[in-house]
């Protein structure tokens, strides 16, 4: 399905038309080579499987600043002086971009769209004015909101965290932003609401009451959940794990840590995980690992599609162009039955050195084609009987006999010992990792996608 292209009074991408599928033979940098929204793979269209979203913050707010220097991109939609005029032009640029790229979804933080007022009530009004505008733009174009969130990490008031801040007044202030952001998400028909606990953690273990902070964190999430549910939010609440940066340690370290936390506090009925590739690698895992852990727990909610750099130990948020990553990720997604109400949000930013207007399109097109190729190849790999055999055939000793009795809990430690005593040294069975890897490589090369 294609969305109605939106342009405000000023077009910010005047030389770019709606991006179309031209196929693998095309060398047009402004065309999809594989992503063909209507193409059916494994029973669903590519658009239905991949549910792409563009994020507001990296694409329309950030200018490429890093700790060593200011931004390198001047956004033509930045209007000096009037905050509402500025927000309107930024939104016009955003909706022009979304619809020309032809993605179905977008995502925002409260402070990406709106600006903070000098009181809670004024900030709420500012956000509401932007929500009204976004609602109009959504209606005019057919764009949908994948998720909304509140930024509880940039403002200096959150330097010691929000829900885990030692000062109750900061926690309450954070709650006011979350309430407004949930209201905005509901009003815009958002399918999910995200919590990324950027400063929910510590810089110094010795001055932190970690037990109390984690209890506050769970209580905060519980109250946010209750508010959302009683105000008509039927979507999924998502927690986005990340191990560190900006803090030395963040409580939502990785998939398995968050799963344990959600289950411990009985929040797993309403919350799932939003897995970001670069956060998984910062935690010392692969992207696919964190996806698999979430999927195994039936808690894979959504994906922030990006990648890190193997030589840099920080969150570089690069566009996802590594085909292995997208194949491995889509294998997990397909096996788990899809993304449900989640999607693939490009939480990715242009390199500081990429300064042309068309770079934003080229970057997203590359990310979308990577995941479309990942989808096609993953489907072929999974459909090959060797894949199933290599993964699940290794466990056949648990399908019957004593192995089955063990799984059913019928063998105690003494019984296991007696079986070992009778059976003796186990037969060596190869894991055949290289064969598994070769099969994936073969499908990548054979792929006519
Ligand atoms: C930062 C996070 C952030 C969340 C939303 O590292 O990725 O962008 O996705 O607050
Ligand atoms: Ca993210
Ligand atoms: Ca990130």
Coordinates of C-alpha atoms and ligand atoms in Angstrom, one line a residue, residues 58 240 242 276 278-279 306 315-317 347, ligand 3:
X58 CA 17.6 11.2 14.7
X240 CA 14.1 -1.3 25.7
X242 CA 20.6 -1.2 27.1
X276 CA 17.8 -2.5 19.7
X278 CA 23.4 -1.7 19.0
X279 CA 22.3 -2.2 22.6
X306 CA 20.4 -0.2 13.6
X315 CA 26.2 3.4 20.7
X316 CA 26.9 4.5 17.2
X317 CA 23.3 3.9 15.9
X347 CA 16.6 4.2 15.5
Ligands
LIG3 CA1 20.9 3.5 20.5

